[in-house]
mmCIF file of C-alpha atoms in Angstrom:
data_model
loop_
_atom_site.group_PDB
_atom_site.id
_atom_site.type_symbol
_atom_site.label_atom_id
_atom_site.label_comp_id
_atom_site.label_asym_id
_atom_site.label_seq_id
_atom_site.Cartn_x
_atom_site.Cartn_y
_atom_site.Cartn_z
ATOM 1 C CA MET A 1 -58.943 -9.667 -0.717
ATOM 2 C CA GLY A 2 -59.153 -11.376 2.599
ATOM 3 C CA PHE A 3 -57.441 -13.763 0.954
ATOM 4 C CA LEU A 4 -54.423 -11.917 -0.997
ATOM 5 C CA THR A 5 -53.164 -10.032 2.569
ATOM 6 C CA PRO A 6 -52.525 -13.418 3.995
ATOM 7 C CA PHE A 7 -50.344 -14.548 0.857
ATOM 8 C CA PHE A 8 -48.336 -10.960 0.157
ATOM 9 C CA PHE A 9 -48.031 -10.944 4.046
ATOM 10 C CA SER A 10 -46.505 -14.736 3.908
ATOM 11 C CA VAL A 11 -43.558 -13.983 0.502
ATOM 12 C CA PHE A 12 -42.756 -11.045 3.176
ATOM 13 C CA ILE A 13 -41.753 -13.478 5.605
ATOM 14 C CA LEU A 14 -40.484 -16.342 3.321
ATOM 15 C CA PHE A 15 -38.211 -13.176 1.237
ATOM 16 C CA TYR A 16 -36.694 -11.252 4.763
ATOM 17 C CA PHE A 17 -35.914 -14.969 6.386
ATOM 18 C CA PHE A 18 -34.674 -16.242 2.958
ATOM 19 C CA GLY A 19 -33.380 -13.557 0.415
ATOM 20 C CA GLY A 20 -33.195 -9.760 4.044
ATOM 21 C CA ILE A 21 -31.380 -10.982 6.596
ATOM 22 C CA PRO A 22 -27.868 -12.486 4.814
ATOM 23 C CA PHE A 23 -28.533 -9.604 2.238
ATOM 24 C CA ALA A 24 -28.239 -7.404 5.285
ATOM 25 C CA GLU A 25 -25.415 -9.512 6.751
ATOM 26 C CA LYS A 26 -24.144 -9.093 3.875
ATOM 27 C CA GLN A 27 -23.990 -5.117 3.278
ATOM 28 C CA ILE A 28 -22.501 -5.306 7.508
ATOM 29 C CA ASN A 29 -19.775 -7.080 7.015
ATOM 30 C CA PHE A 30 -19.455 -4.916 4.108
ATOM 31 C CA ILE A 31 -19.107 -1.651 6.325
ATOM 32 C CA LYS A 32 -17.222 -3.248 8.941
ATOM 33 C CA ASP A 33 -14.368 -4.192 5.418
ATOM 34 C CA SER A 34 -14.466 -0.606 4.124
ATOM 35 C CA SER A 35 -13.730 0.933 7.980
ATOM 36 C CA LEU A 36 -11.096 -1.640 8.955
ATOM 37 C CA VAL A 37 -9.434 -0.852 5.436
ATOM 38 C CA ASP A 38 -9.575 2.880 5.919
ATOM 39 C CA HIS A 39 -7.974 2.333 9.349
ATOM 40 C CA ASN A 40 -5.512 0.265 7.571
ATOM 41 C CA LEU A 41 -4.742 2.869 5.242
ATOM 42 C CA HIS A 42 -4.720 5.866 8.070
ATOM 43 C CA SER A 43 -1.936 3.055 10.790
ATOM 44 C CA ASN A 44 0.141 2.386 7.585
ATOM 45 C CA ALA A 45 0.526 6.235 6.784
ATOM 46 C CA GLN A 46 1.031 6.579 10.500
ATOM 47 C CA ASN A 47 3.507 4.497 10.487
ATOM 48 C CA LYS A 48 5.569 5.587 7.611
ATOM 49 C CA LEU A 49 5.371 9.279 9.112
ATOM 50 C CA GLU A 50 7.171 7.634 12.687
ATOM 51 C CA LYS A 51 9.784 5.946 11.116
ATOM 52 C CA LYS A 52 12.987 7.826 11.324
ATOM 53 C CA GLU A 53 16.369 7.999 8.412
ATOM 54 C CA ILE A 54 18.779 6.068 8.936
ATOM 55 C CA LYS A 55 21.504 7.210 10.619
ATOM 56 C CA ILE A 56 25.266 6.703 8.897
ATOM 57 C CA ILE A 57 27.897 6.623 10.929
ATOM 58 C CA SER A 58 32.073 6.511 10.067
ATOM 59 C CA ILE A 59 34.674 5.139 12.802
ATOM 60 C CA GLU A 60 38.138 4.987 11.477
ATOM 61 C CA THR A 61 40.349 2.692 12.875
ATOM 62 C CA GLU A 62 44.329 4.148 12.989
ATOM 63 C CA ASN A 63 46.918 3.951 15.214
ATOM 64 C CA MET A 64 45.340 1.444 17.631
ATOM 65 C CA LYS A 65 42.624 3.867 17.975
ATOM 66 C CA TYR A 66 39.264 5.268 17.187
ATOM 67 C CA SER A 67 37.907 8.145 15.775
ATOM 68 C CA PRO A 68 35.545 9.047 16.987
ATOM 69 C CA SER A 69 35.824 6.893 20.126
ATOM 70 C CA GLU A 70 32.568 8.431 21.049
ATOM 71 C CA VAL A 71 29.067 8.163 19.301
ATOM 72 C CA ILE A 72 25.949 9.593 20.051
ATOM 73 C CA LEU A 73 22.536 7.569 18.933
ATOM 74 C CA GLU A 74 18.701 8.362 19.362
ATOM 75 C CA LYS A 75 16.697 4.724 20.032
ATOM 76 C CA ASN A 76 15.355 3.364 17.438
ATOM 77 C CA GLN A 77 17.491 5.143 15.092
ATOM 78 C CA PRO A 78 17.846 2.316 12.545
ATOM 79 C CA VAL A 79 22.081 2.548 12.112
ATOM 80 C CA SER A 80 24.540 1.993 9.654
ATOM 81 C CA LEU A 81 27.967 1.412 11.148
ATOM 82 C CA GLU A 82 30.837 1.635 8.690
ATOM 83 C CA LEU A 83 34.062 0.749 9.539
ATOM 84 C CA ILE A 84 37.347 2.005 7.570
ATOM 85 C CA ASN A 85 40.600 0.072 8.824
ATOM 86 C CA LYS A 86 44.009 2.749 7.427
ATOM 87 C CA ASP A 87 46.478 0.021 9.512
ATOM 88 C CA ASN A 88 48.684 -2.298 7.815
ATOM 89 C CA ILE A 89 47.050 -4.705 10.381
ATOM 90 C CA GLU A 90 43.259 -6.119 10.780
ATOM 91 C CA HIS A 91 41.038 -4.257 12.884
ATOM 92 C CA ASP A 92 37.215 -5.299 14.915
ATOM 93 C CA ILE A 93 34.555 -3.202 17.024
ATOM 94 C CA GLU A 94 32.433 -5.812 19.442
ATOM 95 C CA VAL A 95 29.933 -4.048 21.635
ATOM 96 C CA THR A 96 26.470 -5.270 22.820
ATOM 97 C CA ILE A 97 23.776 -3.523 22.875
ATOM 98 C CA PRO A 98 19.952 -4.713 22.851
ATOM 99 C CA THR A 99 19.200 -4.135 19.478
ATOM 100 C CA SER A 100 15.104 -5.091 17.401
ATOM 101 C CA ASN A 101 16.096 -6.523 14.910
ATOM 102 C CA THR A 102 18.616 -8.993 13.804
ATOM 103 C CA ILE A 103 22.396 -7.622 13.418
ATOM 104 C CA SER A 104 23.272 -7.532 9.422
ATOM 105 C CA SER A 105 27.203 -8.442 9.265
ATOM 106 C CA ASN A 106 30.328 -9.809 7.885
ATOM 107 C CA ASN A 107 31.037 -13.276 10.788
ATOM 108 C CA HIS A 108 33.992 -13.080 12.141
ATOM 109 C CA VAL A 109 35.649 -17.044 12.800
ATOM 110 C CA HIS A 110 37.184 -16.404 16.055
ATOM 111 C CA HIS A 111 33.817 -14.828 18.155
ATOM 112 C CA LYS A 112 31.136 -17.059 19.160
ATOM 113 C CA LYS A 113 27.765 -15.544 18.723
ATOM 114 C CA GLU A 114 25.847 -13.544 21.635
ATOM 115 C CA GLU A 115 22.149 -11.810 21.955
ATOM 116 C CA ASN A 116 22.652 -8.281 20.940
ATOM 117 C CA MET A 117 26.272 -8.312 19.522
ATOM 118 C CA ILE A 118 27.597 -6.098 17.330
ATOM 119 C CA HIS A 119 31.030 -7.281 16.258
ATOM 120 C CA LEU A 120 32.817 -5.918 12.427
ATOM 121 C CA HIS A 121 35.430 -7.713 11.052
ATOM 122 C CA VAL A 122 38.111 -5.298 8.682
ATOM 123 C CA GLY A 123 40.898 -5.868 7.280
ATOM 124 C CA PRO A 124 44.068 -4.156 6.914
ATOM 125 C CA LYS A 125 42.808 -1.287 4.770
ATOM 126 C CA ASN A 126 39.556 -2.803 3.911
ATOM 127 C CA THR A 127 36.157 -0.647 5.043
ATOM 128 C CA GLU A 128 33.349 -2.949 6.389
ATOM 129 C CA LYS A 129 29.875 -2.039 6.971
ATOM 130 C CA MET A 130 26.830 -3.114 8.519
ATOM 131 C CA SER A 131 23.364 -1.819 10.352
ATOM 132 C CA PHE A 132 21.280 -2.582 13.877
ATOM 133 C CA THR A 133 18.659 -0.526 15.189
ATOM 134 C CA PRO A 134 19.712 0.227 19.441
ATOM 135 C CA ILE A 135 16.564 0.680 21.412
ATOM 136 C CA ASN A 136 17.544 0.926 25.241
ATOM 137 C CA THR A 137 19.617 4.489 26.311
ATOM 138 C CA GLY A 138 22.640 4.600 27.619
ATOM 139 C CA GLU A 139 25.900 3.753 27.135
ATOM 140 C CA TYR A 140 27.767 1.125 25.957
ATOM 141 C CA GLN A 141 31.507 0.271 25.426
ATOM 142 C CA PHE A 142 32.819 -0.991 22.199
ATOM 143 C CA VAL A 143 36.322 -2.130 21.754
ATOM 144 C CA CYS A 144 39.080 -4.272 19.205
ATOM 145 C CA THR A 145 38.846 -7.935 20.272
ATOM 146 C CA ILE A 146 41.705 -8.824 18.662
ATOM 147 C CA PRO A 147 44.407 -9.785 21.139
ATOM 148 C CA GLY A 148 46.224 -6.635 22.870
ATOM 149 C CA HIS A 149 44.457 -3.626 20.330
ATOM 150 C CA LYS A 150 42.189 -3.376 23.435
ATOM 151 C CA GLU A 151 44.654 -2.661 26.206
ATOM 152 C CA LEU A 152 46.647 -0.105 23.971
ATOM 153 C CA GLY A 153 43.535 1.967 23.340
ATOM 154 C CA MET A 154 41.284 0.597 21.262
ATOM 155 C CA VAL A 155 37.940 1.190 22.924
ATOM 156 C CA GLY A 156 35.451 3.577 22.457
ATOM 157 C CA LYS A 157 31.768 4.142 23.555
ATOM 158 C CA PHE A 158 28.165 4.117 22.020
ATOM 159 C CA ILE A 159 25.862 7.088 23.441
ATOM 160 C CA ILE A 160 22.675 5.744 23.170
ATOM 161 C CA LYS A 161 19.574 8.673 24.049
#
């Protein structure tokens, strides 16, 4: 019996180092990965709850005026802007406003692109749309950049709360 005790002890030690430690490490990593998955699922569910609905804004142009000329928006709320031209001449709307995304809109050939500039051009008796998400509070003036239109009263403002 004296010979078997050291033999079993040696087998136990060999199993521990060559099989036990890697097996135990795999179990620890599996537990860590499972807790990360649970945490990520919780975070994703929470992010979905925090997303705000898209606010749809329609601004009409008629007789050298915007209607409405004052638009109240919420910080971090996605906005879908629709510019409806009821006149027989072209109009646009331009404002520099901090946004969290790449602004999607149609391009107007006569204007250079600037960071955070929203520019939406619409032909006579036509409608155009774009979307953006304002990220700062404040008041931001928008204007029609067609020559003479601003001077005739085509101005307004976005108020971000």
